[in-house]
Short mmCIF file of C-alpha atoms in Angstrom, two decimals:
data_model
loop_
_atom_site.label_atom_id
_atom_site.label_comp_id
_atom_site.label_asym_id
_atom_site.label_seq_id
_atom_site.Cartn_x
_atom_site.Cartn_y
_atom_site.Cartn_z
CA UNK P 52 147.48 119.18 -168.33
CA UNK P 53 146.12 115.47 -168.20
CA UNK P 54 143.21 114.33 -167.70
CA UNK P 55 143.14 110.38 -165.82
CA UNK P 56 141.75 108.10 -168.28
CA UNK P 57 139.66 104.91 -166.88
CA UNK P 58 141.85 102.45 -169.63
CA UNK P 59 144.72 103.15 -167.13
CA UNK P 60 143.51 100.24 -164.71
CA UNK P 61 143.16 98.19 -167.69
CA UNK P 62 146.31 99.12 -169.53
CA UNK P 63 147.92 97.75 -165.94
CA UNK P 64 145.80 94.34 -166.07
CA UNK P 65 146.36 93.49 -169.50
CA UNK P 66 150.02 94.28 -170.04
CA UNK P 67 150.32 92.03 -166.62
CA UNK P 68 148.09 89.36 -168.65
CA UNK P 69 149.39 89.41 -172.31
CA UNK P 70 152.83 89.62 -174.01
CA UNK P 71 151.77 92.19 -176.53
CA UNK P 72 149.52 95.35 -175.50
CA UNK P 73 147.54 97.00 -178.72
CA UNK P 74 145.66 100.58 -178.29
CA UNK P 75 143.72 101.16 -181.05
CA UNK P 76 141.56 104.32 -181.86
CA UNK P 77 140.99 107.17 -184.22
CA UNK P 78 143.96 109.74 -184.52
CA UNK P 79 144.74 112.80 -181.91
CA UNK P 80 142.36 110.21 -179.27
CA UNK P 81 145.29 110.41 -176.91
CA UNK P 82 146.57 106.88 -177.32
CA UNK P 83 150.18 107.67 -177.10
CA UNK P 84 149.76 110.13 -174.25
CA UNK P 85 148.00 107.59 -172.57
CA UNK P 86 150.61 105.05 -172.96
CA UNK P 87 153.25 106.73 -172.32
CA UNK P 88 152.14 108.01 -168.83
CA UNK P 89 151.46 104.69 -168.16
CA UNK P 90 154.83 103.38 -169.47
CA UNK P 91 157.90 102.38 -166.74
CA UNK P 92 160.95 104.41 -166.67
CA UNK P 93 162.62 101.54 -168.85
CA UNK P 94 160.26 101.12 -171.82
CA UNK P 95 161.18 102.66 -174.49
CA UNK P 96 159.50 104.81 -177.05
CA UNK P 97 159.73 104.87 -180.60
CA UNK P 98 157.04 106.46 -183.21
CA UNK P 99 156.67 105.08 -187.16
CA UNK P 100 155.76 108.91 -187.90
CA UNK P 101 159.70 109.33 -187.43
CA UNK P 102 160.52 107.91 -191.28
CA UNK P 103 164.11 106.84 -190.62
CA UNK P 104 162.44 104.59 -188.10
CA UNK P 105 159.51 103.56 -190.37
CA UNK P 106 162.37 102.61 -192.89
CA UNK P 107 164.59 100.61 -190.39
CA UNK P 108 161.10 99.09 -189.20
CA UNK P 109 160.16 98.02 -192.70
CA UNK P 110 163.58 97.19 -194.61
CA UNK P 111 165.75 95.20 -191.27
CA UNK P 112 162.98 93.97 -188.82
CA UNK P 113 165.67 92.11 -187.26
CA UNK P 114 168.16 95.11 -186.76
CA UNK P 115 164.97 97.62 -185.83
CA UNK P 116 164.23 95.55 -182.34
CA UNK P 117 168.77 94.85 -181.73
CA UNK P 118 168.47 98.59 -181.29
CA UNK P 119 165.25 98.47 -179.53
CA UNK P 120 164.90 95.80 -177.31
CA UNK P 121 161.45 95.39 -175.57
CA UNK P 122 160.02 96.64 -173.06
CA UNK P 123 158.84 99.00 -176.34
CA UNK P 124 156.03 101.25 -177.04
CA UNK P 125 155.49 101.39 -180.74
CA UNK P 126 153.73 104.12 -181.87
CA UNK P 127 151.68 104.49 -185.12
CA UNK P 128 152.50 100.25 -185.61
CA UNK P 129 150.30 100.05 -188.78
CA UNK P 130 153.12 101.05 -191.19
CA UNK P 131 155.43 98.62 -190.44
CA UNK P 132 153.45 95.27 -190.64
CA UNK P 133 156.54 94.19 -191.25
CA UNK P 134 157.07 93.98 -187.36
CA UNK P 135 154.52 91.51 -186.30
CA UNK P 136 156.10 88.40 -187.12
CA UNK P 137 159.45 89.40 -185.62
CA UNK P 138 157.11 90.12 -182.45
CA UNK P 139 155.75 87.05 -182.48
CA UNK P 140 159.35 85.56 -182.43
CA UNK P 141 160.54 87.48 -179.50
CA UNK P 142 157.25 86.74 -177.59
CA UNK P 143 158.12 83.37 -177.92
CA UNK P 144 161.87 83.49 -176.93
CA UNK P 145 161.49 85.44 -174.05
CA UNK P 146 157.86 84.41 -172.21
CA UNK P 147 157.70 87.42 -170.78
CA UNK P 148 154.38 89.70 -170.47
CA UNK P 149 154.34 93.26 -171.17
CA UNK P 150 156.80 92.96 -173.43
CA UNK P 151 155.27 95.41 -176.44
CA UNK P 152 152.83 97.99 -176.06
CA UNK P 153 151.15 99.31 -179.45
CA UNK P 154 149.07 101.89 -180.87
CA UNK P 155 147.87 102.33 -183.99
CA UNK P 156 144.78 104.14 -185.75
CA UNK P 157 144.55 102.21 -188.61
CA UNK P 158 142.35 98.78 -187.71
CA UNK P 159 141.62 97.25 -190.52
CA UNK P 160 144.86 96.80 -191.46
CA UNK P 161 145.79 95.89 -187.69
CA UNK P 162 143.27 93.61 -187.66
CA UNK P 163 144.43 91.56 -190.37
CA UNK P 164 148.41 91.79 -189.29
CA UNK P 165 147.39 90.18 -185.49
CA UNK P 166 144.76 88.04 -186.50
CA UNK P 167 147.77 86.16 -188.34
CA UNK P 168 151.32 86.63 -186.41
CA UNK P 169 149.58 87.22 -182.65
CA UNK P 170 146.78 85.30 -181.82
CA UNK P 171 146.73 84.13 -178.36
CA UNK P 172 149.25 86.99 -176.96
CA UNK P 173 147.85 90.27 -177.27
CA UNK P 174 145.61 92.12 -175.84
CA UNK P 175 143.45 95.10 -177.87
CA UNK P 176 141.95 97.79 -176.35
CA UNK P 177 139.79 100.08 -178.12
CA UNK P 178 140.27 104.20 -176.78
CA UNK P 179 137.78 106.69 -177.92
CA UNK P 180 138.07 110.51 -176.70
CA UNK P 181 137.27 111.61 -173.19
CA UNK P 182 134.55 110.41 -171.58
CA UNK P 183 132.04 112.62 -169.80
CA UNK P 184 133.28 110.70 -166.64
CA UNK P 185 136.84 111.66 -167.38
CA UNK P 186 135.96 115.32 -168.09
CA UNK P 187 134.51 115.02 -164.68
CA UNK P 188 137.10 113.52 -162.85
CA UNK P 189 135.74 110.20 -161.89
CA UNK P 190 137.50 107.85 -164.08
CA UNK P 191 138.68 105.54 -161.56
CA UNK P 192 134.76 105.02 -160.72
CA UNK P 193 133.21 104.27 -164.08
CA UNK P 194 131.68 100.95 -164.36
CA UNK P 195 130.18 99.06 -167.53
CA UNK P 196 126.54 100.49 -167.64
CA UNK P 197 124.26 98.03 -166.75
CA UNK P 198 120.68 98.96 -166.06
CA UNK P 199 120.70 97.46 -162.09
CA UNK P 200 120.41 99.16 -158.72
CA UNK P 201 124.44 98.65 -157.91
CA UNK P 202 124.99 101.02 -160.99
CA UNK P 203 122.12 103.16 -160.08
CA UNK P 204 123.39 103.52 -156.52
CA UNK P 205 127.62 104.10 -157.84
CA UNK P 206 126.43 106.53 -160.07
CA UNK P 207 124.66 108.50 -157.83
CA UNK P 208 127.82 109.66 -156.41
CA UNK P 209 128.31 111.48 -159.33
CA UNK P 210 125.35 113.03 -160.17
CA UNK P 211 125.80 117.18 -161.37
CA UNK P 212 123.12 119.55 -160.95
CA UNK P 213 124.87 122.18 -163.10
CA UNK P 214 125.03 119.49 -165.97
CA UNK P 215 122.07 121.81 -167.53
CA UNK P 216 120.18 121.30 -171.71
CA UNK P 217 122.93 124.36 -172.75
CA UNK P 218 125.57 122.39 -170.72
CA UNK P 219 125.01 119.19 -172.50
CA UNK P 220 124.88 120.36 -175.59
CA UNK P 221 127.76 122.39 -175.66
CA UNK P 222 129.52 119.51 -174.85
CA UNK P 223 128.15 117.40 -177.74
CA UNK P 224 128.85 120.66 -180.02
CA UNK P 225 132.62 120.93 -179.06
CA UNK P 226 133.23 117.14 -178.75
CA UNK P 227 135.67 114.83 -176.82
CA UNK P 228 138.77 115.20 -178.36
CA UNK P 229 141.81 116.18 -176.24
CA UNK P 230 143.19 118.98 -177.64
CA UNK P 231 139.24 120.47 -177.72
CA UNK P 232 138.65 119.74 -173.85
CA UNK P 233 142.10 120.45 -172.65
CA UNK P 234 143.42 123.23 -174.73
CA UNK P 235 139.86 126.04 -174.76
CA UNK P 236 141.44 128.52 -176.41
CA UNK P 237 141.63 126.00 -179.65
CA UNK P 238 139.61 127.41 -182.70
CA UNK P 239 137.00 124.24 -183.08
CA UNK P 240 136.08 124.70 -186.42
CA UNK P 241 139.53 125.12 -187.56
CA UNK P 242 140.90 121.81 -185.78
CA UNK P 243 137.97 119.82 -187.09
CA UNK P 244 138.80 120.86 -190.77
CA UNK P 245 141.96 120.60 -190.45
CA UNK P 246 141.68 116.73 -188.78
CA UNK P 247 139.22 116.18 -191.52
CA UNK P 248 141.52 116.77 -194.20
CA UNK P 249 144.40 115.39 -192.57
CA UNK P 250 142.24 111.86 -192.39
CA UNK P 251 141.13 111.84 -195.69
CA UNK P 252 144.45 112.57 -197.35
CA UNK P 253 146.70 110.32 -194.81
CA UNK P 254 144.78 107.54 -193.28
CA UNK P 255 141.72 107.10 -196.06
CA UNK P 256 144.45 106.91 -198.90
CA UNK P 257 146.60 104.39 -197.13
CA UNK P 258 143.86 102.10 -196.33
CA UNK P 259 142.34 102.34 -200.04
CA UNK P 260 143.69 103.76 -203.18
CA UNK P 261 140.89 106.21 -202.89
CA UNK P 262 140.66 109.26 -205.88
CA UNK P 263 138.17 111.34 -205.23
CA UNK P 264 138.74 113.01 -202.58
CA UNK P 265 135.12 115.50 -202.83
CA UNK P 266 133.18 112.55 -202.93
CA UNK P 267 134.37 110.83 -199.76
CA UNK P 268 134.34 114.57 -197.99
CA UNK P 269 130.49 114.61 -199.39
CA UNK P 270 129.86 110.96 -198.56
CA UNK P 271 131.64 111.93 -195.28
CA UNK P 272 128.93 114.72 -194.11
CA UNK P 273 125.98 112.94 -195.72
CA UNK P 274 126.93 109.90 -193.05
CA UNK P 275 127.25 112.40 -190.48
CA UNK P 276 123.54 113.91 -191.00
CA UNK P 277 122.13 110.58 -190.44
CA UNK P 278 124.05 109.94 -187.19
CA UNK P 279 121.60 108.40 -185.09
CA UNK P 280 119.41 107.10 -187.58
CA UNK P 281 118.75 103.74 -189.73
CA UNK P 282 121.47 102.97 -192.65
CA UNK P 283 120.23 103.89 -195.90
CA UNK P 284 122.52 102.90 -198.76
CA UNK P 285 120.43 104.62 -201.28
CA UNK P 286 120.00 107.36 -199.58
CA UNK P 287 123.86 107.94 -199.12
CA UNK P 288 124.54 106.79 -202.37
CA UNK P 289 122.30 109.57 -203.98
CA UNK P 290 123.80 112.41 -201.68
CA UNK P 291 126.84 111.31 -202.06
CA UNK P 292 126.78 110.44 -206.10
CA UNK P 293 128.29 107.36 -205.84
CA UNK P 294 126.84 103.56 -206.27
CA UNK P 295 126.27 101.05 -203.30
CA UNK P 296 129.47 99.35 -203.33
CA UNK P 297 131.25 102.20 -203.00
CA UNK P 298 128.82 103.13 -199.84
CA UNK P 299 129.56 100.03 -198.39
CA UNK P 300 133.34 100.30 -199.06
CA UNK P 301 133.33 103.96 -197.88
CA UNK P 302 131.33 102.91 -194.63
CA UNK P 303 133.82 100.25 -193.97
CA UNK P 304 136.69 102.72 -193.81
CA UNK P 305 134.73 104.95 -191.75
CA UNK P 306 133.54 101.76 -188.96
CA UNK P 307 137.35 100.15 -188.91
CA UNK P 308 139.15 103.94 -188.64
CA UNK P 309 136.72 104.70 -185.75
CA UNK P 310 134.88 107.19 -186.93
CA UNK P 311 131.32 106.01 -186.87
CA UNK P 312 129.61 103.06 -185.29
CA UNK P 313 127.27 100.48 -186.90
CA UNK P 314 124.74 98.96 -184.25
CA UNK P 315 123.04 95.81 -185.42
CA UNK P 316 119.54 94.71 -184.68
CA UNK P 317 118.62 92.10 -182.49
CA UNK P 318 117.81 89.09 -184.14
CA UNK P 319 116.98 85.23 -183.34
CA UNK P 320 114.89 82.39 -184.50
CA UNK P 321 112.18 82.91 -182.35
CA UNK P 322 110.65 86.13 -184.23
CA UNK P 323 110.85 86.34 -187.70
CA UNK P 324 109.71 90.29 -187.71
CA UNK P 325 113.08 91.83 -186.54
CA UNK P 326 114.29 93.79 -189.47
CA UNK P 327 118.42 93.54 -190.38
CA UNK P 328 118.98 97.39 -191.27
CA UNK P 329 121.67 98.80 -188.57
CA UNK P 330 121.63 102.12 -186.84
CA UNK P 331 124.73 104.53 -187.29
CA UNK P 332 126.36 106.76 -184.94
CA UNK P 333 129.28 108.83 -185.22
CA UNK P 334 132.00 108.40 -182.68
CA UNK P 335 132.60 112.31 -182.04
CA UNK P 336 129.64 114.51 -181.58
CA UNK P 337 131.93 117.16 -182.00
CA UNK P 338 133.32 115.96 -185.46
CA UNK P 339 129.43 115.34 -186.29
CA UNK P 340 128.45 118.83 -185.36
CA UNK P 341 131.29 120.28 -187.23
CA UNK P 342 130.58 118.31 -190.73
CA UNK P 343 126.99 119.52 -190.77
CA UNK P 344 127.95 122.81 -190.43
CA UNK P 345 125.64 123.62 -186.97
CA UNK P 346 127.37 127.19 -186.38
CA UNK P 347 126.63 127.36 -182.28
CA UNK P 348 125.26 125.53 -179.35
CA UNK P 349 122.63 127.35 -179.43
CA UNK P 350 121.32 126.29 -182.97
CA UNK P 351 122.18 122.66 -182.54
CA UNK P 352 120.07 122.20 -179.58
CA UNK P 353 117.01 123.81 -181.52
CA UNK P 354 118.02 122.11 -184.57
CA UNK P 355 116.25 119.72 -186.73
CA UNK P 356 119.47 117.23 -185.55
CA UNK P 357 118.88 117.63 -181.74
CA UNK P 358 117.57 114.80 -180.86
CA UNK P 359 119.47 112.49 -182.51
CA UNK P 360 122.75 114.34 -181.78
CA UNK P 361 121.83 113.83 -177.79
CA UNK P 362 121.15 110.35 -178.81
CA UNK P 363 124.55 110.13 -180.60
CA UNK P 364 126.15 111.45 -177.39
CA UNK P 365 124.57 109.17 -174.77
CA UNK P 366 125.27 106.13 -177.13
CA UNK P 367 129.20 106.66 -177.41
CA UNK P 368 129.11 107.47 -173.46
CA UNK P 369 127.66 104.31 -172.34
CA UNK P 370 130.08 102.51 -175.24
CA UNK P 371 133.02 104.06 -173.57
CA UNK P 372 131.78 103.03 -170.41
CA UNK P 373 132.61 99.50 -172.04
CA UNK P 374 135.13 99.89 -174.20
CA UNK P 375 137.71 101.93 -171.53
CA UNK P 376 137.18 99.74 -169.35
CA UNK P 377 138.53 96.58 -171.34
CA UNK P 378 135.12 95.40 -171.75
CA UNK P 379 132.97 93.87 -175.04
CA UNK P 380 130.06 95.91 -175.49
CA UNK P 381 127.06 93.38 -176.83
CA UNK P 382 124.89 96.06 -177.93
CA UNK P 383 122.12 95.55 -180.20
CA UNK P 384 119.26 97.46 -180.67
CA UNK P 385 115.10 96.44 -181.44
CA UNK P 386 113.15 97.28 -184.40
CA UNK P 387 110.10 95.03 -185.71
CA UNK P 388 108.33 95.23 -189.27
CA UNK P 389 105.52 97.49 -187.17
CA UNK P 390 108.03 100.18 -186.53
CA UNK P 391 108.46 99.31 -182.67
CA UNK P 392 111.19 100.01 -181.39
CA UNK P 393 114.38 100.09 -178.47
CA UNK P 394 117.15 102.36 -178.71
CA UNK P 395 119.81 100.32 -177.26
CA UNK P 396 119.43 96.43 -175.81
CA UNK P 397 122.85 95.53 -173.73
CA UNK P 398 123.33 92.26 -173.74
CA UNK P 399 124.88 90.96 -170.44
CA UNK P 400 125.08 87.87 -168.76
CA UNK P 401 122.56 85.98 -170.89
CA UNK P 402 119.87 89.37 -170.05
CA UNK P 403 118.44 91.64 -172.37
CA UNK P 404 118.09 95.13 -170.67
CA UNK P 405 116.41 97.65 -172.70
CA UNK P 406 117.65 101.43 -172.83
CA UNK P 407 115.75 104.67 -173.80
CA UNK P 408 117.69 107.63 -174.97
CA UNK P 409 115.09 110.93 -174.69
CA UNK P 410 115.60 114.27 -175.59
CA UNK P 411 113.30 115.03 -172.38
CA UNK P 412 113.19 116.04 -168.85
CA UNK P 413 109.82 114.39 -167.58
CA UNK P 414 109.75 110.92 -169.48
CA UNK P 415 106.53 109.76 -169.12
CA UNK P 416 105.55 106.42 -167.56
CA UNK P 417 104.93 105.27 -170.97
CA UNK P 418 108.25 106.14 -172.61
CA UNK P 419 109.53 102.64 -172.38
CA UNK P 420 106.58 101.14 -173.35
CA UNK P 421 107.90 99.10 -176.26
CA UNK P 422 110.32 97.03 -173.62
CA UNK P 423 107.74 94.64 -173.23
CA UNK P 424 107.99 93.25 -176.67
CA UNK P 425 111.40 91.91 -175.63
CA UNK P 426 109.75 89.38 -173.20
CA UNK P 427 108.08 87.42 -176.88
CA UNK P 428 112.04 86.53 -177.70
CA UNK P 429 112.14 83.80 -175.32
CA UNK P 430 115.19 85.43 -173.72
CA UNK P 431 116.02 86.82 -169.70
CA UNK P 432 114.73 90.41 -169.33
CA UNK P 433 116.50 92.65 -167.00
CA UNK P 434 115.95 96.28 -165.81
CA UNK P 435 115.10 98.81 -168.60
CA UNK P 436 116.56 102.28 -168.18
CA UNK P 437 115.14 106.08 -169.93
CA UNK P 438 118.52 108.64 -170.29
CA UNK P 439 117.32 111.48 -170.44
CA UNK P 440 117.37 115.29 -169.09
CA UNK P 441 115.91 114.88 -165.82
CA UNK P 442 118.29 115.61 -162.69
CA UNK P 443 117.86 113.19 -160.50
CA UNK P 444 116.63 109.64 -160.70
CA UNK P 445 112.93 108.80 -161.26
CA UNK P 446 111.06 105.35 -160.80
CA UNK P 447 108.96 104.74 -164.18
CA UNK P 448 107.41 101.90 -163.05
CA UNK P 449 108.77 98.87 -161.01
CA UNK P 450 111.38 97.36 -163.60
CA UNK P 451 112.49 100.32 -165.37
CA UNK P 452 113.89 103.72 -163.96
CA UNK P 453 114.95 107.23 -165.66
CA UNK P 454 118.38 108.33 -165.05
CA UNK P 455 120.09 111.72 -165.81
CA UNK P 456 122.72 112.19 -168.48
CA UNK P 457 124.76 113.50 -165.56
CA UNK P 458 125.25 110.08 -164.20
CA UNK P 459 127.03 108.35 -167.21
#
């Protein structure tokens, strides 16, 4: 079974657009299955998992693309940097776009290997697991969230009354990967261990010549407990027994493997209050849920996690809503020396607009209270939005509106 993924539109645009196509995303995401069901009958597929292919990759460049010409999708690209400069050579030659299509889960290491051979003729696309919209079967009608009455009124079409609390959060305990959603006779807790140790021991090592293996596991679930939360290095570092440069190292790997997110403050000249600490969220609720140890559905909602788990889960939504749809997400969020603070600010078109995220089915009028400190930055203020439990769409006050998880 396959689920339609929103990125398909945007695979389409931007391999019509660019020379080079790059999917990039944490492992068993469903970046090859996406690509390949978007792939013509003529392009041909080769993975880098395959090692006689890894070795012609890395050892003959040159002979590796004689025997396969473009159009190519290259799966798994990261372990033959090797490749990118030939790429850039044949991009050249030929002036052709959608001549490569990429994936790789490994973007650090991307990153650096496209910044310098492909500037200027690729495209990257960021794919996280299935969206709630793609669970639901309206991927072809997700747009960037944007706090304003056309979204309101689109999403409205796809509003779920049997979306209920145990509904939500047993899809924030199981998570969005695939082979969880698709396949419901898979054992969760042994696929998460089993991904766990499969990125620690394969993709952790070959990004950094890491040893201890425990510690990063440990450092691993003391990020996840914090999902949601402000970044505290000590705080890790002490859980985790190990110093602050090995926190920031360790939360480096994490942010450029797509694992977790770090969301920075808003900041500018005009207020000098704003503090510079960012928020972390883990990219899989599922993953999160799984690393600290939450046994059932049931006991996550009525954890001591709950709330910021939902928060977790309506964050990566609205990213996705962004991110599969080709777009940048300029998120930020606000927190001042006095503790006040906005969960999410979504910067768009030179507007602020503030977002809530509530573990709550009757927000109260003063839930978004703190939006108004936005208007002392000097900057345009748009709509502010509550996400929340309610089922329907509620009017807060003139400017700002609650909305239903349903409708992400």
């Amino acid at each position: 079974m396959y689920i339609k993924r929103t990125m398909e539109a945007t695979i389409a645009k931007a391999s019509s657009s660019f020379p080079v196509l790059m999917v990039t995303g944490p492992r068993q995401i469903g970046k090859t299955t996406l690509l390949q069901r978007c792939s013509e009958s003529n392009r041909r597929y080769i993975t880098l998992d395959d090692l006689n292919d890894r070795s012609l990759a890395k050892s003959d460049p040159e002979l590796f693309f004689k025997r396969n010409p473009p159009p190519i999708l290259i799966d798994e690209v990261q372990y033959a940097p090797e490749l990118f400069s030939y790429i850039k050579i044949i991009c050249d030659r030929e002036r052709k776009n959608g001549l490569f299509w990429l994936t790789g889960s490994q973007k650090f290491h991307l990153m650096q290997n496209v910044s310098e051979s492909l500037a200027g003729r690729i495209a990257i696309l960021d794919l996280l697991g299935l969206s709630q919209a793609e669970i639901f079967n309206h991927a072809h009608d997700t747009q960037p969230l944007i706090p304003t009455s056309e979204w309101l009124i689109n999403a409205r079409k796809h509003a779920r009354s049997d979306f209920s609390l145990m509904e939500v959060y047993k899809r924030i305990w199981s998570g969005s990967f695939p082979q969880i959603v698709l396949q419901t006779n898979t054992d969760r807790d042994l696929f998460y261990a089993s991904y766990v140790q499969t990125y620690i021991q394969r993709d952790v090592r070959e990004i950094t010549n890491i040893t201890n293996e425990t510690g990063f596991y440990n450092f691993l679930r003391a990020v996840a407990a914090r999902t949601g939360q402000l970044l505290n290095y000590a705080d890790l570092a002490r859980d985790a027994d190990i110093n602050h440069r090995t926190v920031k190292d360790w939360l480096n790997i994490l942010e450029t493997s797509g694992i977790i997110y770090l969301l920075r403050p808003y900041h500018n000249h005009v207020v000098n209050r704003l503090i510079k600490t960012p928020k972390l969220y883990f990219l899989d609720t599922g993953l999160c849920s799984y690393l600290t140890r939450w046994q059932s559905v049931d006991s996550l909602e009525a954890g001591a996690m709950s709330g910021h788990i939902l928060e977790t889960y309506i964050f990566t939504e609205i990213l996705k809503s962004y991110w599969h749809n080709g777009k940048e997400a300029y998120f930020h969020f606000y927190r001042d020396k006095d503790d006040r603070e906005i969960d999410l600010i979504i910067d768009q078109n030179n507007t602020l607009y503030p977002i809530e995220m509530k573990k709550t089915a009757n927000p109260a009028a003063n839930a978004p209270s703190n939006f108004k400190f936005l208007c002392g930055l000097q900057q345009n203020v748009g709509r502010g939005m509550v996400v929340c439990l309610a089922e329907k769409d509620i009017p807060l006050s003139r400017d700002v509106d609650a909305v239903p998880i349903s409708y992400l």
